[in-house]
XYZ file of C-alpha atoms in Angstrom:
613
model
C 20.684 -29.881 -35.209
C 20.413 -30.041 -39.004
C 18.751 -27.178 -40.846
C 15.952 -29.458 -42.022
C 15.323 -30.711 -38.461
C 15.287 -27.120 -37.223
C 12.711 -26.187 -39.824
C 10.629 -29.187 -38.885
C 10.449 -28.234 -35.207
C 9.813 -24.591 -36.032
C 7.094 -25.262 -38.576
C 5.135 -27.437 -36.218
C 4.899 -24.584 -33.721
C 4.969 -21.437 -35.809
C 1.264 -21.303 -36.455
C 0.612 -21.523 -32.719
C 3.015 -18.808 -31.568
C 1.743 -15.202 -31.261
C 3.134 -13.063 -34.055
C 2.264 -9.722 -35.651
C -0.016 -10.368 -38.587
C 2.141 -8.367 -40.965
C 4.994 -10.827 -40.326
C 3.115 -13.938 -41.473
C 3.436 -13.362 -45.280
C 7.180 -12.728 -44.846
C 7.585 -15.980 -42.913
C 5.612 -17.792 -45.593
C 7.901 -16.524 -48.374
C 11.059 -17.463 -46.474
C 9.811 -20.991 -45.762
C 8.673 -21.384 -49.391
C 12.217 -20.701 -50.616
C 13.563 -23.273 -48.180
C 10.970 -25.734 -49.537
C 12.468 -25.451 -53.032
C 15.883 -26.403 -51.633
C 14.757 -29.130 -49.246
C 13.851 -32.650 -50.155
C 11.440 -32.946 -47.295
C 9.281 -30.650 -45.241
C 6.660 -31.873 -42.776
C 2.997 -31.474 -43.436
C 2.634 -29.301 -40.312
C 4.484 -26.527 -42.156
C 2.075 -26.671 -45.121
C -0.909 -26.564 -42.817
C 0.452 -23.578 -40.905
C 1.096 -21.622 -44.106
C -2.343 -22.477 -45.390
C -4.106 -21.014 -42.419
C -1.816 -17.979 -41.945
C -3.890 -14.898 -42.820
C -2.517 -12.236 -45.122
C -1.996 -8.742 -43.866
C -5.332 -7.007 -43.580
C -5.330 -3.653 -45.346
C -6.494 -0.643 -43.335
C -7.013 3.060 -44.044
C -3.945 5.256 -43.599
C -4.848 8.604 -42.021
C -1.967 11.046 -41.572
C -2.145 14.419 -39.801
C 0.581 17.032 -40.176
C 1.186 20.288 -38.300
C 0.004 21.465 -34.892
C 0.795 19.832 -31.568
C 0.711 16.113 -30.856
C -2.272 16.524 -28.519
C -4.175 18.431 -31.222
C -3.524 15.748 -33.841
C -4.533 12.957 -31.453
C -7.743 14.743 -30.441
C -8.778 15.322 -34.052
C -8.109 11.711 -34.982
C -10.174 10.610 -31.980
C -13.168 12.665 -33.186
C -13.067 11.629 -36.861
C -15.911 9.208 -37.606
C -14.298 8.703 -41.019
C -11.529 6.723 -39.315
C -14.001 3.910 -38.574
C -14.691 3.222 -42.253
C -13.287 0.082 -43.883
C -11.311 -0.260 -47.120
C -14.482 -1.396 -48.891
C -16.241 1.929 -48.327
C -17.092 3.420 -51.762
C -15.510 6.705 -52.832
C -18.798 8.626 -52.897
C -19.424 7.782 -49.242
C -15.896 8.793 -48.229
C -16.355 12.173 -49.933
C -19.686 12.684 -48.185
C -18.188 11.822 -44.805
C -15.220 14.102 -45.483
C -17.613 17.015 -45.833
C -19.209 16.101 -42.523
C -15.761 15.783 -40.913
C -15.257 19.570 -41.036
C -17.469 20.009 -37.991
C -15.667 17.178 -36.163
C -12.249 18.723 -36.822
C -13.349 22.149 -35.581
C -14.958 20.708 -32.424
C -11.802 18.740 -31.638
C -9.611 21.818 -32.201
C -11.810 24.176 -30.179
C -11.809 21.723 -27.266
C -8.081 22.507 -26.955
C -8.444 26.255 -27.493
C -7.785 26.483 -31.269
C -10.624 28.600 -32.650
C -8.838 29.823 -35.802
C -7.750 26.475 -37.173
C -7.306 26.094 -40.909
C -6.666 22.787 -42.600
C -6.391 21.042 -45.948
C -7.460 17.492 -46.744
C -6.405 15.118 -49.483
C -8.265 11.876 -50.083
C -6.078 9.120 -51.525
C -7.202 5.911 -53.201
C -5.205 2.901 -54.281
C -6.134 -0.645 -55.225
C -5.816 -1.966 -51.641
C -7.380 0.812 -49.551
C -7.906 4.524 -49.197
C -5.923 7.108 -47.278
C -6.350 10.637 -45.978
C -3.790 13.393 -45.437
C -4.770 16.359 -43.256
C -2.460 19.367 -42.996
C -3.212 21.605 -39.989
C -2.532 25.316 -39.565
C -3.795 25.823 -35.996
C -3.122 29.549 -35.526
C -2.744 31.066 -32.075
C -4.783 29.398 -29.337
C -7.312 31.163 -27.129
C -5.847 31.904 -23.701
C -7.681 32.111 -20.375
C -7.903 35.786 -19.449
C -9.993 35.579 -16.274
C -11.625 33.024 -13.956
C -14.687 34.175 -12.030
C -15.854 31.795 -9.307
C -18.699 32.665 -6.950
C -20.217 30.385 -4.321
C -23.567 31.211 -2.761
C -25.820 29.502 -0.269
C -25.040 27.992 3.117
C -21.607 26.829 1.915
C -20.465 30.292 0.895
C -17.952 30.472 3.731
C -17.334 26.736 4.122
C -13.559 26.078 3.975
C -14.094 22.929 1.906
C -14.818 25.077 -1.167
C -11.741 27.280 -0.744
C -9.616 24.957 -2.893
C -11.789 25.889 -5.858
C -10.697 29.499 -5.487
C -7.077 28.767 -4.646
C -6.369 25.829 -6.989
C -9.000 25.601 -9.732
C -6.668 23.570 -11.951
C -6.681 26.319 -14.594
C -4.263 29.268 -14.543
C -4.559 32.700 -16.096
C -2.633 32.575 -19.371
C -3.245 28.856 -19.946
C -4.566 27.653 -23.280
C -8.302 27.185 -23.037
C -9.006 23.492 -22.519
C -12.641 22.457 -22.347
C -11.713 19.161 -20.702
C -10.121 20.993 -17.767
C -13.133 23.269 -17.586
C -15.469 20.272 -17.273
C -13.171 18.748 -14.652
C -13.376 21.965 -12.611
C -17.171 21.910 -12.822
C -17.238 18.284 -11.673
C -15.179 19.194 -8.595
C -18.003 21.477 -7.415
C -20.446 18.594 -7.449
C -18.043 16.148 -5.826
C -17.255 18.482 -2.909
C -20.918 19.292 -2.430
C -22.065 15.655 -2.373
C -19.188 14.582 -0.109
C -20.054 17.185 2.521
C -23.847 17.044 2.464
C -24.883 19.815 0.075
C -27.294 17.553 -1.776
C -29.356 20.363 -3.355
C -26.363 22.199 -4.825
C -26.466 23.342 -8.459
C -24.928 25.862 -10.853
C -26.783 29.148 -11.203
C -24.539 30.116 -14.074
C -21.693 28.380 -15.927
C -20.197 29.510 -19.215
C -17.039 30.392 -21.118
C -17.035 33.788 -22.838
C -14.731 33.585 -25.831
C -13.416 36.572 -27.811
C -11.955 35.013 -30.931
C -10.551 38.325 -32.197
C -8.656 38.913 -28.947
C -7.886 35.174 -28.559
C -9.078 35.326 -24.947
C -11.592 33.532 -22.750
C -13.347 34.348 -19.488
C -14.598 31.443 -17.353
C -17.643 32.193 -15.199
C -18.955 29.754 -12.572
C -21.647 30.710 -10.052
C -22.656 27.884 -7.709
C -25.470 27.723 -5.160
C -24.733 25.111 -2.507
C -28.167 25.210 -0.917
C -28.423 23.994 2.693
C -25.977 21.539 4.230
C -27.734 18.390 5.379
C -27.262 16.855 8.798
C -27.254 13.245 9.909
C -30.789 12.013 10.506
C -31.828 8.685 11.977
C -29.000 6.160 12.299
C -30.416 2.692 11.614
C -28.149 -0.062 12.904
C -28.743 -3.666 11.769
C -26.707 -6.472 13.380
C -27.201 -9.759 15.197
C -24.302 -10.576 17.532
C -23.326 -7.666 19.804
C -24.923 -5.157 22.114
C -26.361 -2.106 20.370
C -24.827 0.334 22.847
C -21.412 -1.279 22.407
C -21.530 -0.924 18.603
C -22.575 2.722 18.878
C -19.357 3.415 20.783
C -17.604 3.020 17.423
C -19.567 5.897 15.896
C -17.564 8.697 14.290
C -20.716 10.834 13.999
C -24.022 11.277 15.774
C -27.537 12.262 14.817
C -27.629 16.011 14.170
C -23.981 16.279 13.038
C -23.240 17.721 9.622
C -23.055 15.012 6.958
C -19.539 14.100 5.791
C -18.773 11.095 3.596
C -15.304 10.757 5.170
C -16.896 10.104 8.571
C -19.065 7.342 7.114
C -16.074 5.764 5.403
C -14.046 5.918 8.626
C -16.803 4.145 10.558
C -17.008 1.438 7.895
C -13.246 0.874 8.138
C -13.407 0.675 11.941
C -16.095 -2.004 11.834
C -14.160 -3.978 9.211
C -10.977 -3.786 11.314
C -12.737 -4.794 14.538
C -12.462 -8.558 13.848
C -16.189 -8.963 14.553
C -17.617 -8.501 11.062
C -17.078 -10.024 7.621
C -18.858 -7.151 5.842
C -19.750 -3.666 7.061
C -21.920 -1.267 5.081
C -22.443 2.398 6.081
C -24.470 4.326 3.480
C -26.739 7.405 3.398
C -30.334 6.898 2.286
C -30.485 9.666 -0.324
C -34.027 8.640 -1.306
C -35.290 9.761 2.104
C -33.980 13.324 2.309
C -36.354 15.339 4.454
C -36.049 18.446 6.591
C -32.412 18.890 5.573
C -31.571 15.527 7.181
C -30.310 12.312 5.651
C -30.832 8.907 7.338
C -27.846 6.559 7.525
C -28.149 2.775 7.255
C -25.524 0.565 8.915
C -25.579 -3.152 8.128
C -23.116 -5.507 9.828
C -22.598 -9.116 8.805
C -20.947 -11.196 11.541
C -17.757 -13.163 11.093
C -17.580 -16.719 12.280
C -17.283 -16.593 16.057
C -14.468 -19.130 16.541
C -11.457 -19.693 14.335
C -8.596 -22.189 14.496
C -5.358 -21.762 12.596
C -2.298 -23.867 11.840
C 0.818 -22.641 10.080
C 4.432 -23.374 9.375
C 7.330 -20.971 9.183
C 11.096 -20.843 9.186
C 13.873 -18.423 10.012
C 17.548 -18.976 10.582
C 17.309 -17.236 13.974
C 14.837 -19.740 15.403
C 14.738 -22.629 12.934
C 11.543 -24.320 11.625
C 8.444 -23.068 13.404
C 4.972 -24.438 14.060
C 2.159 -21.941 14.625
C -1.126 -22.801 16.314
C -3.892 -20.312 16.993
C -7.395 -20.021 18.380
C -9.716 -16.987 18.409
C -13.072 -16.564 20.081
C -14.002 -13.212 18.587
C -16.972 -12.360 20.809
C -17.275 -14.131 24.132
C -20.231 -11.929 25.056
C -22.341 -9.117 23.610
C -19.937 -6.495 24.997
C -17.273 -7.568 22.510
C -14.881 -9.343 24.874
C -12.581 -11.800 23.084
C -10.136 -14.622 23.835
C -7.047 -15.558 21.817
C -4.498 -18.327 22.265
C -1.285 -18.575 20.240
C 1.593 -21.039 20.262
C 4.824 -20.559 18.294
C 7.079 -23.576 18.700
C 10.579 -23.536 17.219
C 13.928 -25.174 17.850
C 15.470 -22.181 19.618
C 12.429 -20.221 20.769
C 8.980 -21.275 21.943
C 6.193 -18.886 22.939
C 2.683 -19.526 24.239
C 0.240 -16.747 25.083
C -3.385 -16.687 26.287
C -5.066 -13.274 26.142
C -8.457 -11.949 27.256
C -9.294 -8.581 25.662
C -11.839 -6.073 26.944
C -12.766 -3.124 24.651
C -12.998 0.174 26.540
C -14.960 3.394 25.990
C -13.540 3.892 22.467
C -13.309 0.229 21.427
C -11.511 0.894 18.135
C -8.701 2.749 19.901
C -8.738 1.666 23.535
C -8.655 -1.771 25.155
C -7.553 -3.690 28.245
C -5.728 -7.028 27.989
C -5.217 -9.658 30.690
C -2.760 -12.372 29.726
C -0.545 -15.242 30.788
C 2.286 -16.769 28.808
C 5.280 -19.036 28.661
C 8.600 -18.271 26.876
C 11.516 -20.606 26.333
C 14.662 -19.556 24.479
C 17.820 -21.575 23.907
C 20.992 -20.205 22.291
C 24.522 -21.538 22.083
C 25.474 -19.821 25.352
C 22.254 -19.234 27.306
C 18.935 -20.775 28.251
C 15.828 -19.009 29.566
C 12.412 -20.231 30.681
C 9.860 -17.822 32.079
C 6.213 -17.644 33.085
C 4.430 -14.326 32.603
C 1.251 -13.016 34.221
C 0.164 -9.510 33.392
C -2.250 -6.861 32.222
C -1.926 -3.958 29.816
C -3.911 -0.902 28.819
C -3.525 0.243 25.202
C -4.843 3.181 23.246
C -4.175 4.948 19.969
C -3.583 8.663 20.310
C -5.421 10.383 17.455
C -5.199 7.082 15.561
C -1.422 7.520 15.240
C 0.747 6.606 18.220
C 0.031 3.399 20.115
C 0.524 3.742 23.875
C 0.797 0.568 25.961
C 1.019 0.614 29.755
C 1.687 -2.820 31.253
C 2.357 -4.498 34.580
C 3.906 -7.996 34.470
C 4.874 -10.563 37.049
C 7.700 -12.696 35.621
C 9.169 -15.885 37.057
C 12.332 -16.820 35.152
C 14.890 -19.601 35.341
C 17.978 -18.863 33.267
C 21.476 -20.225 32.634
C 24.210 -18.071 31.107
C 27.281 -19.936 29.912
C 28.520 -22.358 32.570
C 27.090 -20.339 35.447
C 24.652 -22.134 37.728
C 20.944 -21.728 37.053
C 19.371 -18.664 38.638
C 15.713 -18.088 39.464
C 14.246 -14.606 39.677
C 10.850 -13.140 40.535
C 10.281 -9.711 39.007
C 7.402 -7.265 38.975
C 7.938 -5.186 35.822
C 5.888 -2.078 34.998
C 6.504 -0.747 31.471
C 5.382 1.884 28.991
C 5.725 1.501 25.211
C 5.189 4.050 22.457
C 5.114 2.869 18.847
C 4.017 4.058 15.436
C 4.254 2.822 11.855
C 3.631 4.943 8.782
C 3.780 3.383 5.334
C 2.322 3.636 1.835
C 0.320 0.481 2.589
C 1.888 -1.886 0.049
C 3.601 -5.207 0.868
C 6.782 -3.657 -0.591
C 6.680 -0.018 0.580
C 8.759 2.595 -1.207
C 8.321 5.017 1.668
C 7.640 4.618 5.366
C 9.018 4.560 8.855
C 8.449 2.892 12.196
C 9.500 3.566 15.759
C 9.160 1.661 18.995
C 10.403 2.839 22.358
C 9.999 0.846 25.586
C 10.859 1.919 29.116
C 10.605 -0.806 31.750
C 11.888 -1.502 35.217
C 11.612 -3.659 38.297
C 11.494 -1.803 41.638
C 12.709 -3.967 44.504
C 10.331 -2.014 46.698
C 7.396 -3.746 44.970
C 8.720 -7.217 45.809
C 11.174 -7.881 42.948
C 14.406 -9.756 43.672
C 16.428 -6.750 42.478
C 15.914 -3.352 40.829
C 16.704 -2.302 37.269
C 15.668 0.236 34.631
C 15.762 -0.652 30.932
C 15.354 1.576 27.858
C 15.067 -0.034 24.410
C 14.611 1.965 21.167
C 14.162 0.696 17.599
C 13.632 2.693 14.381
C 13.354 1.933 10.660
C 13.128 4.209 7.631
C 12.477 3.462 3.940
C 12.767 5.850 0.987
C 13.022 5.512 -2.782
C 16.459 5.998 -4.326
C 18.038 5.456 -7.766
C 15.196 3.319 -9.106
C 15.073 1.181 -5.959
C 14.823 1.939 -2.264
C 17.072 2.443 0.755
C 16.279 0.836 4.127
C 17.856 2.278 7.271
C 17.616 0.556 10.641
C 18.879 1.479 14.095
C 18.532 -0.108 17.528
C 19.910 0.984 20.886
C 19.316 0.245 24.539
C 20.695 0.479 28.037
C 20.128 -1.194 31.418
C 20.877 0.501 34.717
C 21.222 -1.739 37.800
C 23.465 -2.262 40.810
C 23.606 -6.050 40.362
C 23.921 -6.888 36.646
C 25.366 -10.331 37.402
C 21.939 -11.601 38.486
C 19.985 -10.001 35.596
C 18.285 -12.914 33.757
C 19.097 -13.743 30.135
C 15.793 -12.443 28.718
C 16.469 -8.942 30.057
C 20.042 -8.625 28.754
C 21.038 -7.265 25.336
C 22.506 -9.410 22.555
C 23.286 -8.732 18.882
C 23.567 -10.853 15.753
C 20.977 -12.587 13.589
C 18.463 -11.971 10.812
C 17.194 -8.622 12.125
C 20.390 -7.489 13.827
C 23.961 -7.829 12.488
C 23.804 -10.303 9.608
C 26.791 -12.542 9.076
C 26.671 -13.647 12.725
C 24.547 -16.256 14.471
C 21.441 -15.337 16.469
C 22.414 -13.542 19.716
C 26.057 -14.533 19.253
C 27.417 -11.023 19.822
C 27.930 -9.419 23.218
C 30.369 -9.361 26.144
C 32.446 -12.551 26.134
C 33.792 -14.587 29.016
C 36.387 -17.340 28.494
C 35.375 -20.578 30.259
C 37.572 -23.670 29.855
C 39.102 -22.161 26.734
C 35.706 -21.474 25.142
C 34.086 -18.125 24.470
C 30.754 -17.650 26.242
C 28.510 -14.701 25.253
C 27.044 -13.272 28.458
C 24.891 -10.467 27.117
C 25.396 -6.820 27.963
C 23.757 -3.794 29.495
C 24.256 -1.594 26.409
C 23.286 -2.150 22.765
C 23.990 -0.303 19.531
C 23.130 -1.683 16.062
C 22.717 0.055 12.696
C 22.100 -1.100 9.135
C 21.869 0.281 5.607
C 20.388 -1.712 2.722
C 19.640 -1.024 -0.932
C 16.904 -3.021 -2.680
C 16.089 -3.072 -6.388
C 12.822 -4.561 -7.597
C 12.663 -5.939 -11.121
C 10.007 -4.240 -13.225
C 6.618 -6.012 -13.324
C 7.972 -8.687 -10.995
C 7.613 -9.858 -7.414
C 11.373 -10.316 -7.129
C 14.008 -7.939 -5.814
C 17.715 -8.057 -5.066
C 19.465 -6.418 -2.124
C 22.888 -5.379 -0.864
C 23.460 -4.447 2.793
C 25.936 -3.473 5.479
C 25.229 -4.049 9.202
C 27.253 -3.169 12.270
C 26.865 -3.200 16.035
C 27.299 -5.134 19.254
C 26.237 -5.406 22.877
C 28.615 -4.400 25.683
C 28.878 -3.817 29.411
C 30.139 -0.261 28.940
C 29.925 2.529 26.376
C 33.087 1.396 24.580
C 31.348 -0.955 22.159
C 33.488 -3.274 20.040
C 31.634 -2.841 16.742
C 31.246 -6.004 14.647
C 30.474 -5.618 10.944
C 28.702 -7.742 8.374
C 27.907 -7.256 4.674
C 26.271 -9.238 1.931
C 23.563 -9.581 -0.697
C 20.209 -11.247 -0.963
C 16.991 -11.820 -2.870
C 13.417 -10.998 -1.866
C 10.158 -12.541 -2.987
C 7.348 -10.060 -2.377
C 4.418 -12.039 -1.021
C 1.028 -10.536 0.006
C 2.144 -10.522 3.665
C 5.498 -8.925 2.962
C 8.893 -9.932 1.631
C 10.429 -13.357 2.162
C 14.185 -12.710 2.404
C 17.186 -14.921 1.710
C 20.497 -13.215 2.509
C 24.085 -14.367 2.248
C 26.279 -12.361 4.629
C 29.980 -12.231 5.394
C 31.176 -11.532 8.940
C 33.851 -8.872 8.418
C 35.336 -9.220 11.910
C 36.581 -12.328 13.641
C 36.590 -15.744 12.000
C 32.829 -16.365 11.604
C 32.904 -16.668 7.792
C 29.731 -16.728 5.711
C 26.174 -17.216 6.903
C 22.774 -17.619 5.222
C 19.821 -15.735 6.743
C 16.187 -16.567 5.946
C 13.428 -14.333 7.307
C 9.928 -13.175 6.404
C 7.367 -10.554 7.369
C 6.704 -6.828 6.799
C 9.593 -4.428 6.304
C 8.219 -1.989 8.892
């Protein structure tokens, strides 16, 4: 492009592009020189230069000496700094005299009670300036902190943190901001735990300027602690007694804001309500009791959903869903879900009954259909079952289930087998995370023990243990993800164990670089390798992710290894690669390119989505 053409394209846009104002005169001068040498310059350039504002002059206030925090605090307090360049000299001198009090207040707020300073007012033809030279002297140090709590909360443990960690240490520079923060903590703790009449009997700082020391004195009377009064529940869809089973407090209990917040969260998570409000009526305090108002706004009863998904393990996927959130006033619900994909199809109909503690305890009765097709196996099964679930202290999820499973399966070139199994199982699981779609810390664990006693009518007996764990931690500006999976099956007749019970490895969430469920014990049939699945499993993975700053994109590098086997001598298969992640609100969407390091499998692309834990 010619220089003149370049100038033409630049000039037509330059007045529209964001630019520091001080740069505009410089740009104007440069373009003016080019004008003198050019035979032609478009009118857009002239227009842009015409409207470009000159640099606006502003007062220049400089502070010297003292600490950075002292200089910043003084500048923040100076009302003189708000004056424009047009302010007359007589007014500036008058304001400068008034600024003495502002400077001393700003210095004393940070413990400098012996500050000395010099000012110099400057004036030029464009604007005025001010130089302030500070000689702060030694700051006042905290010599003693006296905290005394009286009233009903005198011995309440919630106030102990004020004694143990007041946020101010003996020997610290006196800081009035920290002092006010400490005072505010008294009020916050009192209001949170129901001491609504609490107030300071005495609060002051005794300062000895000669000794450069300060004594902080805080005497606080908590007054009585209020209890929960009448609980007023407003709703329109469910039984009153059922909704009260969610309560985290009862009438007569001591007031605690955390309990009200927990109840609000339980109602919001229940799937019954669009909005839940749980608030104390502080205008009706009487007899050391506070009424609590609960207002619940119902969600739409029925919901239909349609979605699309994709993963290299299963291929494109269609998702259909239906929810009837409250079949009756006792909170029973019905859900139906269908996930149809090329390799795996699942359908499940569930009826859920909330139990005594409906937020943590429920019974499910269900029936389902699963179909899975891989390169070497095929499985179709019908499931009928029931499960009892509860959260232990809102942490571990316990699930006790009893299933009746009818399965038809084909493994390799073996003839189709049909099995009828009654399978009791127990599952423990827990996930702990920082709550973000891209957690920098967290872990999850799931352990399942299941079996099929022939004595209960099953075609054969087996015991199966399956464990999975994940761990995430920050490292070197990114994060490290660790994953491990292991399992074992004990049976006297493994040859008739159906495909869905056996262990396989390989795929998006197993050993990347290998096809879905393509790893396991191999049998040669007509010169072809057939993966039969094994009774033992061991898989591990390490991954490093780095997220670009202020972005929803991250890159990853990983190494996976593992396999399934029919004995403890596992032939470990390894895979390594790199990938990118787009961090969506529901969790990362991952695209990985992995190399199979063993065998002749080559490269493979893996696409997956969903939470990391």
